[in-house]
Amino acid sequence: MSELKPGDHAWLAYRDEDERRRVTEAFIAAGSASGDRIILLGDVRVETTGEDRTTSLPWDAEPSALERTLTAEVAAADRAGRSVRLVADLTGALREPDGLPSLLERERLIARLVGAGSAVTAICRFDRRAGAPDLLAAVRAEHAMRVVADPVLRIDRTRDPTGLALGGELDASRHAELHRELSSLLACSDGGPVHLDLAELEFIDLGALGLLTAAAARHPRRGPLVLDRVPERLRAIIEAVGWDKLPGLRPGVPHPGG
């Protein structure tokens, strides 16, 4: 999602409300921070900054009137030197009897706006629970790309054993978050082992391994950081580096998958 740029017409078939919210809010927040014009088409409710730069339109507006309004909005943004971020939720059309032709008409209108050389980036989102697979496939074919929620790092404290359970992706952009949580935990530790459950961690970079090694060195009584349930793909990275090069880190309970 973070790689979207002007000229992209993407599709989001969200699985649940959390995925819908995370993708939409991140997309709009990035546009608001850049001063973009925000257009919300259909049932899109989000908190945005720069409300004076936000326009909301109903998805079922008469097509020619909708096209005139959208074209005027894009032209006004272009004159002001602004890009446009458009979020359309056309799920309502999927719920209408014989709603597919109307939906595709609006999709092609959005595609024309995006492809007209203007600085428009669009996400068209749909609740995948609302339509039959053949309808969703027909809508998907109107889009050049699919957008998914950017991976997030999940950190939860555990009590037995004492430690943290990590999930998602741990890359350079999330080092500060891990450092904060781990430092807080170690500050109140009694010096015994601290366990990190990595079963749901999908990626870890070498910088994060260095961060863990440094944290282990700062541990008041130097109890080790024990890495539990390390998935095979992550264990391969750690073993390539070598446990001997990661003082203070120890292998713990193996991953149930081997």
Coordinates of C-alpha atoms in Angstrom, one line a residue:
M1 CA 0.0 0.0 0.0
S2 CA 2.8 2.4 0.9
E3 CA 4.1 2.1 -2.8
L4 CA 1.0 3.6 -4.4
K5 CA 1.7 6.6 -6.5
P6 CA -0.3 9.0 -8.8
G7 CA -1.7 7.1 -11.8
D8 CA -2.4 4.0 -9.8
H9 CA -5.9 2.5 -9.7
A10 CA -5.9 -0.1 -7.0
W11 CA -8.4 -2.5 -5.6
L12 CA -8.9 -3.6 -2.0
A13 CA -11.1 -6.5 -1.2
Y14 CA -11.0 -6.3 2.6
R15 CA -11.6 -9.3 4.9
D16 CA -12.7 -7.4 7.9
E17 CA -13.3 -4.0 9.4
D18 CA -9.8 -3.8 10.8
E19 CA -8.2 -4.3 7.3
R20 CA -10.5 -1.7 5.8
R21 CA -9.8 0.8 8.5
R22 CA -6.0 0.4 8.5
V23 CA -5.6 0.7 4.7
T24 CA -8.0 3.6 4.3
E25 CA -6.6 5.6 7.2
A26 CA -3.0 5.1 6.2
F27 CA -3.8 6.1 2.6
I28 CA -5.7 9.2 3.6
A29 CA -3.3 10.2 6.4
A30 CA -0.4 10.2 3.9
G31 CA -2.3 12.3 1.5
S32 CA -3.4 14.8 4.1
A33 CA 0.2 15.2 5.3
S34 CA 1.2 16.0 1.8
G35 CA -1.6 18.5 1.3
D36 CA -3.5 16.3 -1.3
R37 CA -7.1 16.8 -2.2
I38 CA -9.1 13.9 -0.7
I39 CA -12.2 12.6 -2.4
L40 CA -14.4 10.0 -0.6
L41 CA -16.9 8.3 -2.9
G42 CA -19.5 6.1 -1.3
D43 CA -19.7 4.8 2.3
V44 CA -16.3 6.0 3.4
R45 CA -16.1 7.4 6.9
V46 CA -12.7 8.4 8.3
E47 CA -11.2 11.1 10.4
T48 CA -9.0 13.3 8.2
T49 CA -7.0 16.4 8.6
G50 CA -7.5 19.3 6.3
E51 CA -11.3 19.0 6.1
D52 CA -11.4 21.9 3.7
R53 CA -9.6 19.7 1.2
T54 CA -12.0 16.8 1.6
T55 CA -15.1 16.1 -0.6
S56 CA -17.6 13.3 0.0
L57 CA -19.9 12.0 -2.7
P58 CA -22.6 9.3 -2.8
W59 CA -21.7 6.2 -4.8
D60 CA -25.1 6.1 -6.5
A61 CA -25.1 9.7 -7.9
E62 CA -26.2 9.9 -11.5
P63 CA -23.2 8.9 -13.6
S64 CA -22.9 12.0 -15.8
A65 CA -23.3 14.3 -12.8
L66 CA -20.8 12.3 -10.9
E67 CA -18.3 12.5 -13.7
R68 CA -18.7 16.3 -14.0
T69 CA -18.2 16.7 -10.2
L70 CA -15.1 14.4 -10.1
T71 CA -13.6 16.1 -13.1
A72 CA -14.1 19.5 -11.6
E73 CA -12.6 18.4 -8.3
V74 CA -9.5 17.0 -10.0
A75 CA -9.1 20.1 -12.2
A76 CA -9.3 22.4 -9.2
A77 CA -6.7 20.4 -7.4
D78 CA -4.5 20.5 -10.4
R79 CA -4.8 24.3 -10.6
A80 CA -3.8 24.5 -7.0
G81 CA -0.8 22.3 -7.6
R82 CA -2.2 19.5 -5.5
S83 CA -2.4 15.8 -6.1
V84 CA -5.7 13.9 -5.4
R85 CA -6.3 10.8 -3.4
L86 CA -9.6 9.1 -4.1
V87 CA -11.2 6.3 -1.9
A88 CA -14.3 4.7 -3.4
D89 CA -16.4 2.2 -1.5
L90 CA -18.8 0.7 -4.1
T91 CA -19.8 -2.3 -2.0
G92 CA -23.4 -0.9 -2.0
A93 CA -23.6 -1.6 -5.7
L94 CA -22.7 -5.2 -5.2
R95 CA -25.7 -5.6 -2.9
E96 CA -28.1 -4.2 -5.5
P97 CA -29.9 -6.6 -7.9
D98 CA -28.1 -6.5 -11.2
G99 CA -25.8 -3.9 -9.7
L100 CA -22.7 -5.0 -11.6
P101 CA -23.2 -2.8 -14.8
S102 CA -23.7 0.3 -12.6
L103 CA -20.6 -0.5 -10.6
L104 CA -18.4 -1.1 -13.6
E105 CA -19.6 2.2 -15.1
R106 CA -18.3 4.0 -12.1
E107 CA -15.1 2.0 -12.0
R108 CA -14.4 3.0 -15.6
L109 CA -15.1 6.6 -14.8
I110 CA -12.5 6.4 -12.0
A111 CA -10.1 4.7 -14.4
R112 CA -10.4 7.6 -16.8
L113 CA -9.7 10.1 -14.1
V114 CA -6.6 8.2 -13.0
G115 CA -5.4 7.7 -16.5
A116 CA -5.9 11.2 -17.8
G117 CA -2.4 12.3 -16.9
S118 CA -3.6 14.1 -13.7
A119 CA -2.0 13.3 -10.3
V120 CA -4.8 11.0 -9.0
T121 CA -4.2 7.9 -6.9
A122 CA -7.3 5.8 -6.3
I123 CA -8.2 2.9 -4.1
C124 CA -11.6 1.2 -4.8
R125 CA -12.5 -1.0 -1.8
F126 CA -15.1 -3.8 -1.5
D127 CA -16.2 -6.0 1.3
R128 CA -15.4 -9.4 0.0
R129 CA -18.2 -10.9 2.1
A130 CA -20.8 -8.9 0.2
G131 CA -20.5 -10.3 -3.3
A132 CA -20.3 -13.7 -5.1
P133 CA -16.9 -14.7 -6.3
D134 CA -17.8 -14.1 -10.0
L135 CA -18.9 -10.6 -9.2
L136 CA -15.7 -9.8 -7.3
A137 CA -13.6 -11.3 -10.1
A138 CA -15.3 -9.0 -12.6
V139 CA -14.6 -5.9 -10.5
R140 CA -11.0 -7.0 -9.8
A141 CA -10.4 -7.2 -13.6
E142 CA -11.0 -3.4 -13.8
H143 CA -7.9 -2.6 -11.6
A144 CA -4.2 -2.7 -12.4
M145 CA -3.2 -3.7 -9.0
R146 CA -4.3 -5.0 -5.6
V147 CA -3.6 -3.2 -2.4
V148 CA -3.1 -4.9 1.0
A149 CA -2.5 -3.6 4.4
D150 CA 1.2 -2.8 5.1
P151 CA 2.6 -5.3 7.6
V152 CA 2.6 -4.2 11.2
L153 CA 4.7 -5.2 14.2
R154 CA 2.6 -6.7 17.0
I155 CA 4.2 -6.8 20.5
D156 CA 2.4 -8.4 23.5
R157 CA 3.8 -8.9 26.9
T158 CA 3.8 -12.5 28.3
R159 CA 3.9 -13.6 31.9
D160 CA 4.7 -17.3 31.8
P161 CA 7.4 -17.1 30.8
T162 CA 8.2 -13.5 31.2
G163 CA 8.9 -11.8 27.9
L164 CA 7.3 -10.6 24.7
A165 CA 5.4 -12.2 21.9
L166 CA 6.2 -10.7 18.5
G167 CA 4.2 -10.9 15.3
G168 CA 4.2 -9.3 11.8
E169 CA 7.4 -7.8 10.4
L170 CA 10.4 -6.4 12.3
D171 CA 12.4 -4.1 10.0
A172 CA 14.3 -0.8 10.4
S173 CA 11.1 1.3 10.6
R174 CA 10.1 -0.6 13.7
H175 CA 13.3 -0.9 15.6
A176 CA 12.4 2.1 17.9
E177 CA 9.1 0.4 18.8
L178 CA 10.8 -2.8 19.8
H179 CA 13.6 -0.9 21.7
R180 CA 11.0 0.9 23.7
E181 CA 9.0 -2.2 24.7
L182 CA 12.1 -4.3 25.4
S183 CA 13.8 -1.6 27.5
S184 CA 10.7 -1.2 29.6
L185 CA 10.5 -4.9 30.2
L186 CA 14.1 -5.3 31.1
A187 CA 14.0 -2.3 33.4
C188 CA 11.7 -4.2 35.7
S189 CA 13.2 -7.6 35.2
D190 CA 14.7 -9.5 38.1
G191 CA 17.7 -10.6 36.0
G192 CA 16.3 -14.0 35.0
P193 CA 15.8 -15.1 31.4
V194 CA 13.5 -13.0 29.2
H195 CA 11.7 -14.9 26.5
L196 CA 10.8 -13.7 23.0
D197 CA 8.2 -15.7 21.3
L198 CA 8.8 -15.4 17.5
A199 CA 6.2 -17.9 16.3
E200 CA 4.2 -15.3 14.5
L201 CA 7.0 -13.1 13.3
E202 CA 7.2 -13.1 9.5
F203 CA 10.5 -11.2 9.0
I204 CA 13.4 -9.9 11.1
D205 CA 16.3 -7.9 9.7
L206 CA 19.9 -8.0 10.8
G207 CA 19.6 -4.6 12.5
A208 CA 16.9 -6.0 14.8
L209 CA 19.2 -8.9 15.8
G210 CA 21.8 -6.4 16.7
L211 CA 19.3 -4.5 18.7
L212 CA 18.4 -7.6 20.6
T213 CA 22.1 -8.4 21.3
A214 CA 22.6 -4.9 22.6
A215 CA 19.6 -5.2 24.8
A216 CA 20.8 -8.4 26.2
A217 CA 24.2 -6.8 27.1
R218 CA 22.3 -4.0 29.0
H219 CA 20.2 -6.5 30.9
P220 CA 20.9 -5.6 34.6
R221 CA 21.9 -9.1 35.7
R222 CA 22.7 -10.4 32.3
G223 CA 20.1 -13.1 32.1
P224 CA 19.8 -14.2 28.4
L225 CA 17.2 -13.3 25.9
V226 CA 15.7 -16.6 24.9
L227 CA 14.3 -16.9 21.4
D228 CA 11.3 -19.3 21.5
R229 CA 9.4 -20.9 18.6
V230 CA 11.6 -19.4 15.9
P231 CA 10.1 -20.2 12.4
E232 CA 12.4 -22.0 10.0
R233 CA 12.8 -19.0 7.7
L234 CA 13.9 -16.8 10.6
R235 CA 16.1 -19.5 12.1
A236 CA 18.0 -19.8 8.8
I237 CA 18.8 -16.1 9.1
I238 CA 20.0 -16.4 12.7
E239 CA 22.1 -19.5 12.0
A240 CA 23.7 -17.8 9.0
V241 CA 24.8 -15.0 11.3
G242 CA 25.8 -17.5 14.0
W243 CA 24.6 -17.7 17.5
D244 CA 28.2 -17.2 18.7
K245 CA 28.1 -13.7 17.1
L246 CA 24.9 -12.9 19.0
P247 CA 26.1 -13.0 22.7
G248 CA 23.2 -12.9 25.1
L249 CA 20.7 -14.6 22.8
R250 CA 19.9 -18.2 23.3
P251 CA 17.7 -20.7 21.4
G252 CA 14.7 -21.8 23.3
V253 CA 11.6 -23.9 22.7
P254 CA 11.6 -25.1 19.1
H255 CA 8.9 -24.1 16.7
P256 CA 6.1 -26.8 16.5
G257 CA 6.6 -26.9 12.8
G258 CA 10.2 -28.0 13.2

